[in-house]
PDB file of C-alpha atoms in Angstrom:
ATOM      1  CA  MET F  12    -249.566   0.856  46.207  1.00 97.00           C
ATOM      2  CA  LYS F  13    -248.290   3.279  48.841  1.00 99.00           C
ATOM      3  CA  VAL F  14    -245.244   2.169  50.822  1.00 99.00           C
ATOM      4  CA  GLY F  15    -243.415   3.695  53.772  1.00 99.00           C
ATOM      5  CA  VAL F  16    -239.979   2.672  55.035  1.00 99.00           C
ATOM      6  CA  TYR F  17    -238.981   2.987  58.687  1.00 98.00           C
ATOM      7  CA  GLY F  18    -235.243   3.183  59.332  1.00 97.00           C
ATOM      8  CA  ALA F  19    -234.641   4.140  55.723  1.00 98.00           C
ATOM      9  CA  ALA F  20    -231.226   5.769  56.205  1.00 96.00           C
ATOM     10  CA  GLY F  21    -229.482   2.608  57.402  1.00 95.00           C
ATOM     11  CA  TYR F  22    -227.558   0.459  54.953  1.00 94.00           C
ATOM     12  CA  ALA F  23    -230.413  -2.008  54.405  1.00 95.00           C
ATOM     13  CA  GLY F  24    -232.944   0.824  54.368  1.00 96.00           C
ATOM     14  CA  GLN F  25    -231.054   2.676  51.643  1.00 97.00           C
ATOM     15  CA  ASP F  26    -230.973  -0.387  49.403  1.00 97.00           C
ATOM     16  CA  MET F  27    -234.637  -0.956  50.194  1.00 98.00           C
ATOM     17  CA  VAL F  28    -235.539   2.543  49.021  1.00 98.00           C
ATOM     18  CA  GLU F  29    -233.456   2.176  45.856  1.00 97.00           C
ATOM     19  CA  LEU F  30    -235.262  -1.028  44.876  1.00 98.00           C
ATOM     20  CA  LEU F  31    -238.690   0.383  45.719  1.00 98.00           C
ATOM     21  CA  LEU F  32    -238.092   3.372  43.455  1.00 98.00           C
ATOM     22  CA  ASN F  33    -237.638   0.955  40.538  1.00 96.00           C
ATOM     23  CA  HIS F  34    -240.864  -0.934  41.262  1.00 98.00           C
ATOM     24  CA  PRO F  35    -243.654  -0.009  38.833  1.00 98.00           C
ATOM     25  CA  HIS F  36    -246.459  -0.577  41.345  1.00 98.00           C
ATOM     26  CA  VAL F  37    -244.913   1.216  44.332  1.00 98.00           C
ATOM     27  CA  GLU F  38    -245.206   4.836  45.415  1.00 98.00           C
ATOM     28  CA  LEU F  39    -242.786   5.659  48.227  1.00 98.00           C
ATOM     29  CA  ILE F  40    -244.676   8.076  50.471  1.00 98.00           C
ATOM     30  CA  PHE F  41    -242.312   8.403  53.438  1.00 98.00           C
ATOM     31  CA  ALA F  42    -238.893   7.357  54.690  1.00 98.00           C
ATOM     32  CA  THR F  43    -238.111   7.733  58.371  1.00 98.00           C
ATOM     33  CA  SER F  44    -234.791   8.169  60.135  1.00 97.00           C
ATOM     34  CA  SER F  45    -233.910   9.278  63.650  1.00 91.00           C
ATOM     35  CA  THR F  46    -230.409  10.385  62.621  1.00 93.00           C
ATOM     36  CA  SER F  47    -230.886  11.851  59.130  1.00 95.00           C
ATOM     37  CA  ALA F  48    -234.141  13.766  59.600  1.00 94.00           C
ATOM     38  CA  GLY F  49    -234.358  16.714  57.236  1.00 93.00           C
ATOM     39  CA  GLU F  50    -231.885  15.308  54.733  1.00 96.00           C
ATOM     40  CA  ILE F  51    -233.019  14.482  51.203  1.00 97.00           C
ATOM     41  CA  VAL F  52    -233.806  10.848  50.424  1.00 97.00           C
ATOM     42  CA  PRO F  53    -231.538  10.082  47.420  1.00 95.00           C
ATOM     43  CA  ASN F  54    -233.236  10.161  43.998  1.00 94.00           C
ATOM     44  CA  THR F  55    -236.533  11.439  45.429  1.00 95.00           C
ATOM     45  CA  ASP F  56    -238.272  14.673  46.386  1.00 95.00           C
ATOM     46  CA  LEU F  57    -238.746  13.317  49.905  1.00 97.00           C
ATOM     47  CA  ARG F  58    -236.836  14.138  53.061  1.00 97.00           C
ATOM     48  CA  TYR F  59    -236.153  11.759  55.896  1.00 97.00           C
ATOM     49  CA  VAL F  60    -238.511  12.436  58.783  1.00 97.00           C
ATOM     50  CA  PRO F  61    -238.743  11.169  62.368  1.00 97.00           C
ATOM     51  CA  ALA F  62    -241.054   8.174  62.725  1.00 95.00           C
ATOM     52  CA  GLY F  63    -243.371  10.193  64.953  1.00 94.00           C
ATOM     53  CA  ASP F  64    -244.033  12.673  62.146  1.00 96.00           C
ATOM     54  CA  VAL F  65    -245.638  10.193  59.730  1.00 96.00           C
ATOM     55  CA  THR F  66    -249.102   8.666  59.648  1.00 97.00           C
ATOM     56  CA  MET F  67    -248.601   4.935  59.262  1.00 97.00           C
ATOM     57  CA  THR F  68    -252.124   4.362  57.980  1.00 97.00           C
ATOM     58  CA  ASP F  69    -251.407   6.493  54.911  1.00 98.00           C
ATOM     59  CA  ALA F  70    -249.442   3.479  53.651  1.00 98.00           C
ATOM     60  CA  ASP F  71    -250.734   0.181  52.301  1.00 99.00           C
ATOM     61  CA  LEU F  72    -247.462  -1.476  53.337  1.00 99.00           C
ATOM     62  CA  VAL F  73    -244.700  -0.517  55.740  1.00 99.00           C
ATOM     63  CA  ILE F  74    -241.183  -1.927  55.616  1.00 99.00           C
ATOM     64  CA  LEU F  75    -239.418  -1.942  58.966  1.00 99.00           C
ATOM     65  CA  ALA F  76    -235.625  -1.590  59.007  1.00 97.00           C
ATOM     66  CA  LEU F  77    -235.591  -0.845  62.721  1.00 97.00           C
ATOM     67  CA  PRO F  78    -233.610  -2.239  65.663  1.00 95.00           C
ATOM     68  CA  HIS F  79    -234.734  -5.476  67.254  1.00 95.00           C
ATOM     69  CA  GLY F  80    -237.463  -4.764  69.799  1.00 94.00           C
ATOM     70  CA  ALA F  81    -238.473  -1.433  68.286  1.00 96.00           C
ATOM     71  CA  SER F  82    -239.569  -3.149  65.102  1.00 98.00           C
ATOM     72  CA  ALA F  83    -242.154  -5.298  66.888  1.00 98.00           C
ATOM     73  CA  VAL F  84    -243.808  -2.209  68.372  1.00 98.00           C
ATOM     74  CA  ALA F  85    -244.206  -0.649  64.923  1.00 98.00           C
ATOM     75  CA  ALA F  86    -245.328  -3.970  63.429  1.00 98.00           C
ATOM     76  CA  LYS F  87    -248.036  -4.359  66.061  1.00 98.00           C
ATOM     77  CA  GLN F  88    -249.339  -0.871  65.298  1.00 98.00           C
ATOM     78  CA  ALA F  89    -249.428  -1.672  61.591  1.00 98.00           C
ATOM     79  CA  VAL F  90    -251.205  -5.003  62.028  1.00 98.00           C
ATOM     80  CA  ASP F  91    -253.796  -3.461  64.340  1.00 98.00           C
ATOM     81  CA  ASN F  92    -254.554  -0.825  61.706  1.00 98.00           C
ATOM     82  CA  GLY F  93    -254.757  -3.170  58.730  1.00 98.00           C
ATOM     83  CA  VAL F  94    -251.435  -2.081  57.221  1.00 99.00           C
ATOM     84  CA  ARG F  95    -249.261  -4.825  55.751  1.00 99.00           C
ATOM     85  CA  VAL F  96    -245.768  -5.321  57.151  1.00 99.00           C
ATOM     86  CA  LEU F  97    -242.385  -6.514  55.910  1.00 99.00           C
ATOM     87  CA  ASP F  98    -240.051  -6.710  58.900  1.00 99.00           C
ATOM     88  CA  LEU F  99    -236.305  -6.731  58.228  1.00 98.00           C
ATOM     89  CA  SER F 100    -235.451  -7.183  61.913  1.00 98.00           C
ATOM     90  CA  ALA F 101    -235.509 -10.443  63.869  1.00 98.00           C
ATOM     91  CA  ASP F 102    -238.699  -9.536  65.712  1.00 98.00           C
ATOM     92  CA  MET F 103    -240.915 -11.943  63.764  1.00 98.00           C
ATOM     93  CA  ARG F 104    -238.384 -14.579  62.648  1.00 98.00           C
ATOM     94  CA  LEU F 105    -238.236 -16.855  65.672  1.00 98.00           C
ATOM     95  CA  ASP F 106    -241.218 -19.040  66.498  1.00 98.00           C
ATOM     96  CA  THR F 107    -241.440 -18.482  70.256  1.00 98.00           C
ATOM     97  CA  ALA F 108    -240.889 -15.682  72.742  1.00 98.00           C
ATOM     98  CA  GLU F 109    -238.588 -18.023  74.658  1.00 98.00           C
ATOM     99  CA  SER F 110    -236.316 -18.480  71.648  1.00 98.00           C
ATOM    100  CA  TYR F 111    -236.295 -14.728  71.027  1.00 98.00           C
ATOM    101  CA  LYS F 112    -235.301 -14.144  74.650  1.00 98.00           C
ATOM    102  CA  GLN F 113    -232.560 -16.760  74.391  1.00 98.00           C
ATOM    103  CA  TRP F 114    -230.921 -15.298  71.304  1.00 98.00           C
ATOM    104  CA  TYR F 115    -231.658 -11.573  71.634  1.00 97.00           C
ATOM    105  CA  ASP F 116    -231.769 -11.199  75.415  1.00 96.00           C
ATOM    106  CA  LEU F 117    -235.010  -9.235  75.118  1.00 97.00           C
ATOM    107  CA  ASP F 118    -238.541  -9.912  76.270  1.00 97.00           C
ATOM    108  CA  HIS F 119    -240.600  -9.926  73.091  1.00 98.00           C
ATOM    109  CA  PRO F 120    -243.028  -6.986  73.275  1.00 97.00           C
ATOM    110  CA  HIS F 121    -245.666  -8.655  71.084  1.00 98.00           C
ATOM    111  CA  PRO F 122    -245.361 -12.472  70.883  1.00 98.00           C
ATOM    112  CA  GLU F 123    -248.609 -12.618  68.916  1.00 98.00           C
ATOM    113  CA  LEU F 124    -246.599 -11.469  65.881  1.00 98.00           C
ATOM    114  CA  LEU F 125    -244.487 -14.632  65.875  1.00 98.00           C
ATOM    115  CA  ASP F 126    -246.901 -16.485  63.594  1.00 98.00           C
ATOM    116  CA  ALA F 127    -245.572 -14.459  60.651  1.00 99.00           C
ATOM    117  CA  PRO F 128    -244.386 -16.636  57.755  1.00 99.00           C
ATOM    118  CA  TYR F 129    -240.650 -16.836  57.186  1.00 99.00           C
ATOM    119  CA  GLY F 130    -239.855 -14.866  54.055  1.00 99.00           C
ATOM    120  CA  LEU F 131    -237.443 -17.109  52.166  1.00 99.00           C
ATOM    121  CA  PRO F 132    -239.373 -17.557  48.890  1.00 99.00           C
ATOM    122  CA  GLU F 133    -237.307 -20.415  47.468  1.00 99.00           C
ATOM    123  CA  ILE F 134    -238.277 -22.498  50.499  1.00 98.00           C
ATOM    124  CA  ASN F 135    -241.525 -20.979  51.736  1.00 97.00           C
ATOM    125  CA  ARG F 136    -243.120 -19.381  48.678  1.00 98.00           C
ATOM    126  CA  ASP F 137    -246.736 -20.502  49.088  1.00 97.00           C
ATOM    127  CA  ALA F 138    -246.923 -19.243  52.672  1.00 98.00           C
ATOM    128  CA  LEU F 139    -246.086 -15.703  51.518  1.00 99.00           C
ATOM    129  CA  ARG F 140    -248.982 -15.140  49.152  1.00 98.00           C
ATOM    130  CA  ASN F 141    -251.621 -12.590  50.164  1.00 96.00           C
ATOM    131  CA  VAL F 142    -250.541 -12.346  53.813  1.00 98.00           C
ATOM    132  CA  GLN F 143    -250.497  -9.321  56.089  1.00 98.00           C
ATOM    133  CA  LYS F 144    -247.047  -9.698  57.595  1.00 99.00           C
ATOM    134  CA  VAL F 145    -243.763 -11.376  56.678  1.00 99.00           C
ATOM    135  CA  ALA F 146    -240.544 -11.910  58.617  1.00 99.00           C
ATOM    136  CA  VAL F 147    -237.680 -11.246  56.213  1.00 99.00           C
ATOM    137  CA  PRO F 148    -234.786 -13.623  57.040  1.00 98.00           C
ATOM    138  CA  GLY F 149    -231.330 -12.580  58.150  1.00 97.00           C
ATOM    139  CA  CYS F 150    -228.448 -12.467  55.684  1.00 98.00           C
ATOM    140  CA  TYR F 151    -226.471 -15.365  57.170  1.00 98.00           C
ATOM    141  CA  PRO F 152    -229.566 -17.618  57.392  1.00 99.00           C
ATOM    142  CA  THR F 153    -230.576 -16.798  53.808  1.00 99.00           C
ATOM    143  CA  THR F 154    -227.160 -17.648  52.403  1.00 99.00           C
ATOM    144  CA  THR F 155    -226.752 -20.754  54.549  1.00 99.00           C
ATOM    145  CA  LEU F 156    -230.241 -22.178  54.051  1.00 99.00           C
ATOM    146  CA  LEU F 157    -230.166 -21.743  50.272  1.00 99.00           C
ATOM    147  CA  GLY F 158    -226.794 -23.470  50.279  1.00 99.00           C
ATOM    148  CA  LEU F 159    -228.179 -26.410  52.245  1.00 99.00           C
ATOM    149  CA  TYR F 160    -231.782 -26.688  51.117  1.00 99.00           C
ATOM    150  CA  PRO F 161    -231.695 -29.367  48.374  1.00 99.00           C
ATOM    151  CA  LEU F 162    -229.813 -31.737  50.689  1.00 98.00           C
ATOM    152  CA  LEU F 163    -232.072 -30.909  53.633  1.00 98.00           C
ATOM    153  CA  ALA F 164    -235.202 -31.484  51.561  1.00 98.00           C
ATOM    154  CA  MET F 165    -233.854 -34.889  50.530  1.00 97.00           C
ATOM    155  CA  ASP F 166    -233.002 -35.683  54.181  1.00 97.00           C
ATOM    156  CA  ALA F 167    -229.543 -36.528  52.892  1.00 97.00           C
ATOM    157  CA  LEU F 168    -227.314 -35.311  55.741  1.00 98.00           C
ATOM    158  CA  ASP F 169    -225.639 -37.586  58.273  1.00 97.00           C
ATOM    159  CA  ALA F 170    -227.453 -36.790  61.513  1.00 97.00           C
ATOM    160  CA  ASN F 171    -224.357 -37.704  63.525  1.00 97.00           C
ATOM    161  CA  ALA F 172    -222.053 -35.252  61.751  1.00 98.00           C
ATOM    162  CA  PRO F 173    -221.997 -31.483  62.294  1.00 98.00           C
ATOM    163  CA  ILE F 174    -223.058 -28.922  59.724  1.00 98.00           C
ATOM    164  CA  ILE F 175    -220.057 -26.594  59.562  1.00 98.00           C
ATOM    165  CA  VAL F 176    -220.636 -23.071  58.247  1.00 99.00           C
ATOM    166  CA  ASP F 177    -217.612 -20.805  57.870  1.00 98.00           C
ATOM    167  CA  ALA F 178    -219.181 -17.464  56.943  1.00 98.00           C
ATOM    168  CA  LYS F 179    -217.692 -14.100  56.002  1.00 98.00           C
ATOM    169  CA  SER F 180    -219.535 -10.806  55.575  1.00 97.00           C
ATOM    170  CA  GLY F 181    -218.742  -7.253  54.561  1.00 95.00           C
ATOM    171  CA  VAL F 182    -218.919  -4.608  57.266  1.00 88.00           C
ATOM    172  CA  THR F 183    -222.338  -3.293  56.218  1.00 79.00           C
ATOM    173  CA  GLY F 184    -223.695  -6.464  57.790  1.00 63.00           C
ATOM    174  CA  ALA F 185    -222.841  -4.961  61.168  1.00 60.00           C
ATOM    175  CA  GLY F 186    -225.102  -1.960  60.546  1.00 60.00           C
ATOM    176  CA  ARG F 187    -224.481   1.758  60.161  1.00 56.00           C
ATOM    177  CA  THR F 188    -223.945   2.608  63.831  1.00 60.00           C
ATOM    178  CA  PRO F 189    -220.178   2.903  64.441  1.00 56.00           C
ATOM    179  CA  LYS F 190    -218.645   0.177  66.589  1.00 57.00           C
ATOM    180  CA  PRO F 191    -215.025  -0.512  67.589  1.00 63.00           C
ATOM    181  CA  ASN F 192    -214.870  -3.622  65.410  1.00 61.00           C
ATOM    182  CA  THR F 193    -216.101  -1.770  62.303  1.00 63.00           C
ATOM    183  CA  HIS F 194    -213.699   1.185  62.413  1.00 61.00           C
ATOM    184  CA  PHE F 195    -211.386   1.457  59.407  1.00 64.00           C
ATOM    185  CA  VAL F 196    -208.241   0.846  61.460  1.00 58.00           C
ATOM    186  CA  THR F 197    -209.743  -2.380  62.827  1.00 65.00           C
ATOM    187  CA  VAL F 198    -211.153  -3.747  59.580  1.00 70.00           C
ATOM    188  CA  HIS F 199    -208.497  -2.687  57.061  1.00 76.00           C
ATOM    189  CA  ASP F 200    -205.999  -5.421  56.128  1.00 82.00           C
ATOM    190  CA  ASN F 201    -207.690  -7.767  58.573  1.00 88.00           C
ATOM    191  CA  LEU F 202    -210.083 -10.708  58.809  1.00 92.00           C
ATOM    192  CA  THR F 203    -211.832 -11.065  62.140  1.00 92.00           C
ATOM    193  CA  PRO F 204    -213.980 -13.878  63.529  1.00 95.00           C
ATOM    194  CA  TYR F 205    -216.693 -12.693  65.902  1.00 94.00           C
ATOM    195  CA  LYS F 206    -219.402 -14.180  68.114  1.00 95.00           C
ATOM    196  CA  THR F 207    -217.795 -17.601  67.783  1.00 95.00           C
ATOM    197  CA  GLY F 208    -218.828 -20.719  69.689  1.00 92.00           C
ATOM    198  CA  ARG F 209    -222.518 -20.567  68.681  1.00 93.00           C
ATOM    199  CA  LYS F 210    -222.935 -17.078  70.159  1.00 95.00           C
ATOM    200  CA  HIS F 211    -224.166 -15.434  66.956  1.00 97.00           C
ATOM    201  CA  ARG F 212    -227.900 -14.684  67.024  1.00 97.00           C
ATOM    202  CA  HIS F 213    -228.470 -16.226  63.620  1.00 98.00           C
ATOM    203  CA  VAL F 214    -227.586 -19.696  64.934  1.00 98.00           C
ATOM    204  CA  GLY F 215    -231.040 -20.011  66.478  1.00 98.00           C
ATOM    205  CA  GLU F 216    -232.752 -18.854  63.300  1.00 98.00           C
ATOM    206  CA  ILE F 217    -230.783 -21.215  61.065  1.00 98.00           C
ATOM    207  CA  GLU F 218    -231.343 -24.227  63.335  1.00 98.00           C
ATOM    208  CA  GLN F 219    -235.046 -23.439  63.633  1.00 98.00           C
ATOM    209  CA  GLU F 220    -235.518 -23.436  59.870  1.00 98.00           C
ATOM    210  CA  ILE F 221    -233.352 -26.522  59.320  1.00 98.00           C
ATOM    211  CA  ALA F 222    -235.507 -28.429  61.814  1.00 97.00           C
ATOM    212  CA  LYS F 223    -238.651 -27.501  59.866  1.00 97.00           C
ATOM    213  CA  ILE F 224    -237.209 -29.098  56.734  1.00 97.00           C
ATOM    214  CA  THR F 225    -235.724 -32.232  58.292  1.00 95.00           C
ATOM    215  CA  PRO F 226    -235.536 -33.555  61.858  1.00 87.00           C
ATOM    216  CA  SER F 227    -232.394 -35.511  60.960  1.00 85.00           C
ATOM    217  CA  HIS F 228    -229.454 -33.169  61.196  1.00 91.00           C
ATOM    218  CA  GLY F 229    -226.317 -32.689  63.233  1.00 94.00           C
ATOM    219  CA  ILE F 230    -225.358 -29.724  65.366  1.00 96.00           C
ATOM    220  CA  LEU F 231    -224.665 -26.439  63.588  1.00 97.00           C
ATOM    221  CA  ILE F 232    -221.118 -25.135  64.006  1.00 98.00           C
ATOM    222  CA  PHE F 233    -221.306 -21.555  62.764  1.00 98.00           C
ATOM    223  CA  CYS F 234    -218.359 -19.148  62.690  1.00 97.00           C
ATOM    224  CA  PRO F 235    -218.899 -15.674  61.190  1.00 98.00           C
ATOM    225  CA  HIS F 236    -216.073 -13.362  60.132  1.00 97.00           C
ATOM    226  CA  LEU F 237    -215.884  -9.684  59.252  1.00 95.00           C
ATOM    227  CA  LEU F 238    -214.328  -9.046  55.836  1.00 95.00           C
ATOM    228  CA  PRO F 239    -212.534  -5.772  55.002  1.00 92.00           C
ATOM    229  CA  VAL F 240    -215.073  -5.023  52.243  1.00 94.00           C
ATOM    230  CA  ALA F 241    -218.277  -3.006  52.216  1.00 91.00           C
ATOM    231  CA  ARG F 242    -220.746  -5.672  51.152  1.00 96.00           C
ATOM    232  CA  GLY F 243    -221.073  -9.303  50.166  1.00 98.00           C
ATOM    233  CA  LEU F 244    -221.424 -12.534  52.124  1.00 98.00           C
ATOM    234  CA  MET F 245    -219.843 -15.945  51.578  1.00 99.00           C
ATOM    235  CA  ALA F 246    -220.817 -19.114  53.428  1.00 99.00           C
ATOM    236  CA  SER F 247    -218.454 -22.067  53.054  1.00 99.00           C
ATOM    237  CA  ILE F 248    -220.534 -25.050  54.154  1.00 99.00           C
ATOM    238  CA  TYR F 249    -219.113 -28.492  54.953  1.00 99.00           C
ATOM    239  CA  VAL F 250    -221.482 -31.440  55.325  1.00 98.00           C
ATOM    240  CA  THR F 251    -221.362 -35.224  55.565  1.00 98.00           C
ATOM    241  CA  LEU F 252    -223.919 -37.184  53.549  1.00 98.00           C
ATOM    242  CA  ASN F 253    -225.910 -40.253  54.556  1.00 96.00           C
ATOM    243  CA  HIS F 254    -226.793 -43.287  52.441  1.00 94.00           C
ATOM    244  CA  ARG F 255    -229.359 -41.425  50.321  1.00 93.00           C
ATOM    245  CA  ILE F 256    -226.813 -39.775  48.047  1.00 96.00           C
ATOM    246  CA  THR F 257    -223.121 -39.741  47.180  1.00 95.00           C
ATOM    247  CA  SER F 258    -221.117 -36.593  46.603  1.00 95.00           C
ATOM    248  CA  ASP F 259    -220.871 -37.081  42.830  1.00 96.00           C
ATOM    249  CA  ARG F 260    -224.660 -36.692  42.550  1.00 98.00           C
ATOM    250  CA  VAL F 261    -224.981 -33.532  44.635  1.00 98.00           C
ATOM    251  CA  HIS F 262    -224.261 -31.100  41.812  1.00 98.00           C
ATOM    252  CA  SER F 263    -227.029 -32.538  39.619  1.00 98.00           C
ATOM    253  CA  LEU F 264    -229.364 -32.476  42.625  1.00 98.00           C
ATOM    254  CA  TYR F 265    -228.738 -28.741  43.022  1.00 99.00           C
ATOM    255  CA  THR F 266    -228.944 -27.853  39.340  1.00 98.00           C
ATOM    256  CA  ASN F 267    -232.254 -29.700  39.028  1.00 99.00           C
ATOM    257  CA  HIS F 268    -233.679 -28.295  42.240  1.00 99.00           C
ATOM    258  CA  TYR F 269    -232.840 -24.675  41.435  1.00 99.00           C
ATOM    259  CA  ALA F 270    -233.407 -24.882  37.665  1.00 98.00           C
ATOM    260  CA  ASP F 271    -236.607 -22.835  37.850  1.00 98.00           C
ATOM    261  CA  GLU F 272    -235.453 -20.413  40.549  1.00 98.00           C
ATOM    262  CA  PRO F 273    -234.607 -17.135  38.796  1.00 98.00           C
ATOM    263  CA  LEU F 274    -232.648 -15.698  41.724  1.00 98.00           C
ATOM    264  CA  VAL F 275    -230.452 -18.724  42.488  1.00 99.00           C
ATOM    265  CA  ASN F 276    -227.515 -19.632  40.242  1.00 98.00           C
ATOM    266  CA  VAL F 277    -225.718 -22.991  40.509  1.00 99.00           C
ATOM    267  CA  LEU F 278    -222.294 -22.823  38.879  1.00 98.00           C
ATOM    268  CA  PRO F 279    -220.817 -25.632  36.746  1.00 98.00           C
ATOM    269  CA  LEU F 280    -218.680 -28.239  38.474  1.00 97.00           C
ATOM    270  CA  GLY F 281    -215.129 -26.999  38.893  1.00 96.00           C
ATOM    271  CA  VAL F 282    -216.146 -23.335  39.110  1.00 98.00           C
ATOM    272  CA  ASP F 283    -216.085 -21.863  42.612  1.00 98.00           C
ATOM    273  CA  ALA F 284    -218.482 -19.138  43.689  1.00 98.00           C
ATOM    274  CA  GLN F 285    -216.760 -15.832  44.451  1.00 98.00           C
ATOM    275  CA  LEU F 286    -217.860 -12.806  46.415  1.00 97.00           C
ATOM    276  CA  LYS F 287    -217.929 -10.679  43.266  1.00 96.00           C
ATOM    277  CA  ASP F 288    -220.572 -13.022  41.817  1.00 96.00           C
ATOM    278  CA  ALA F 289    -223.021 -11.597  44.344  1.00 96.00           C
ATOM    279  CA  VAL F 290    -222.050  -7.988  45.109  1.00 97.00           C
ATOM    280  CA  LEU F 291    -224.803  -5.598  43.971  1.00 96.00           C
ATOM    281  CA  SER F 292    -226.711  -8.629  42.681  1.00 97.00           C
ATOM    282  CA  ASN F 293    -230.144  -9.834  43.727  1.00 98.00           C
ATOM    283  CA  HIS F 294    -229.062 -13.457  43.285  1.00 98.00           C
ATOM    284  CA  CYS F 295    -227.611 -16.214  45.421  1.00 99.00           C
ATOM    285  CA  THR F 296    -224.786 -18.044  43.644  1.00 99.00           C
ATOM    286  CA  ILE F 297    -223.822 -21.579  44.702  1.00 99.00           C
ATOM    287  CA  SER F 298    -220.954 -23.901  43.834  1.00 99.00           C
ATOM    288  CA  ILE F 299    -220.551 -27.572  44.746  1.00 99.00           C
ATOM    289  CA  THR F 300    -217.259 -29.374  45.391  1.00 98.00           C
ATOM    290  CA  PRO F 301    -217.198 -33.099  46.248  1.00 97.00           C
ATOM    291  CA  VAL F 302    -214.531 -33.805  48.888  1.00 97.00           C
ATOM    292  CA  THR F 303    -214.935 -37.547  49.504  1.00 96.00           C
ATOM    293  CA  ASP F 304    -217.706 -39.963  48.551  1.00 96.00           C
ATOM    294  CA  HIS F 305    -219.792 -38.718  51.465  1.00 97.00           C
ATOM    295  CA  GLN F 306    -218.498 -35.217  52.134  1.00 98.00           C
ATOM    296  CA  VAL F 307    -219.263 -32.064  50.195  1.00 98.00           C
ATOM    297  CA  HIS F 308    -218.127 -28.445  50.292  1.00 99.00           C
ATOM    298  CA  ILE F 309    -220.847 -25.970  49.291  1.00 99.00           C
ATOM    299  CA  THR F 310    -220.057 -22.307  48.674  1.00 99.00           C
ATOM    300  CA  SER F 311    -223.028 -19.945  48.804  1.00 99.00           C
ATOM    301  CA  VAL F 312    -222.635 -16.209  48.160  1.00 99.00           C
ATOM    302  CA  THR F 313    -225.056 -13.293  48.345  1.00 99.00           C
ATOM    303  CA  ASP F 314    -224.980  -9.556  48.704  1.00 98.00           C
ATOM    304  CA  ASN F 315    -225.900  -9.153  52.364  1.00 98.00           C
ATOM    305  CA  LEU F 316    -227.905  -6.008  51.598  1.00 98.00           C
ATOM    306  CA  ARG F 317    -229.673  -7.411  48.525  1.00 98.00           C
ATOM    307  CA  LYS F 318    -230.621 -11.102  48.486  1.00 98.00           C
ATOM    308  CA  GLY F 319    -229.596 -11.058  52.140  1.00 98.00           C
ATOM    309  CA  THR F 320    -232.096  -8.297  52.970  1.00 98.00           C
ATOM    310  CA  ALA F 321    -233.663  -5.756  50.623  1.00 98.00           C
ATOM    311  CA  SER F 322    -234.189  -7.638  47.364  1.00 98.00           C
ATOM    312  CA  GLN F 323    -235.508 -10.598  49.320  1.00 98.00           C
ATOM    313  CA  ALA F 324    -238.024  -8.211  50.874  1.00 99.00           C
ATOM    314  CA  ILE F 325    -239.047  -7.156  47.354  1.00 99.00           C
ATOM    315  CA  GLN F 326    -239.566 -10.825  46.444  1.00 98.00           C
ATOM    316  CA  CYS F 327    -241.839 -11.128  49.469  1.00 99.00           C
ATOM    317  CA  LEU F 328    -243.678  -7.921  48.569  1.00 99.00           C
ATOM    318  CA  ASN F 329    -244.337  -9.247  45.086  1.00 99.00           C
ATOM    319  CA  LEU F 330    -245.696 -12.521  46.465  1.00 98.00           C
ATOM    320  CA  MET F 331    -247.837 -10.723  49.047  1.00 98.00           C
ATOM    321  CA  TYR F 332    -249.528  -8.688  46.330  1.00 98.00           C
ATOM    322  CA  GLY F 333    -249.633 -11.238  43.525  1.00 98.00           C
ATOM    323  CA  PHE F 334    -247.071  -9.522  41.302  1.00 98.00           C
ATOM    324  CA  GLU F 335    -244.424 -11.326  39.279  1.00 98.00           C
ATOM    325  CA  GLU F 336    -241.958 -12.448  41.948  1.00 98.00           C
ATOM    326  CA  THR F 337    -238.900 -10.936  40.279  1.00 98.00           C
ATOM    327  CA  LEU F 338    -240.528  -7.610  39.391  1.00 97.00           C
ATOM    328  CA  SER F 339    -237.916  -4.813  39.730  1.00 95.00           C
ATOM    329  CA  LEU F 340    -235.208  -7.399  40.525  1.00 97.00           C
ATOM    330  CA  ILE F 341    -234.124  -8.735  37.111  1.00 91.00           C
TER     331      ILE F 341
END
């Protein structure tokens, strides 16, 4: 299977290439970059090339690690030419052009792409088999939704209480382009909240997917922070339960639900998930702490560039083509 990666020199693109090179059924035929053209793609004989210098139809599958807006244009070209697409941007994640406009302040260039299945295999596995295009979820939504899913699926949350997500990510989550808030002097010895008050774009994505699982849920209060580390993401989630379950049963609910999920680990009671559990791992690691009879603290950790992006895309690739889902991941 021939695969091309657009935006391959970014942080997510680099991890994507690394994982593809370990996949026994993948031949990487091109890797594009607008900023690193001419440089050698690590561990290959390829060089990064501008996107305009490649022939998309030479590939069976393209993986798009492009900016929002630009990704949809490339995805449309691929779909029209029968090339399969894995999109790492937000351009196919939201269900409507109106929602995309609300959260990204862009007019969607190709709303017809918004029927793409949402690529979170542990929740949406069957919809990802043998499809042409997949929207790979964001890192915060992946970590949050996996942390919440067993309770959501049971409709066990108090609809009158908020879902509070206190999330922290390494600076690679902000992308490779330098920004004032990602400079060393800003990040070092610091912990910074950003896009607070429901301003973060992933709020819309998380709420959309929660609503598909259960209509009975409270408002999402989501506060992201920038950690002074390169990679890794931790979501501390605080929820109030309804009459369907008490907090002492939540851990067994999670261990049973995720027992057959090879890329989700539920830690024993009394053991808290740590960032180092996830860094450079393709897994999501979850811990459960009862607070009161009807309140629970869930900690969910991922590597924002792996299970939060690139390795999740590999899961989706494997499902699209009928391979073992964890091929090249464990």
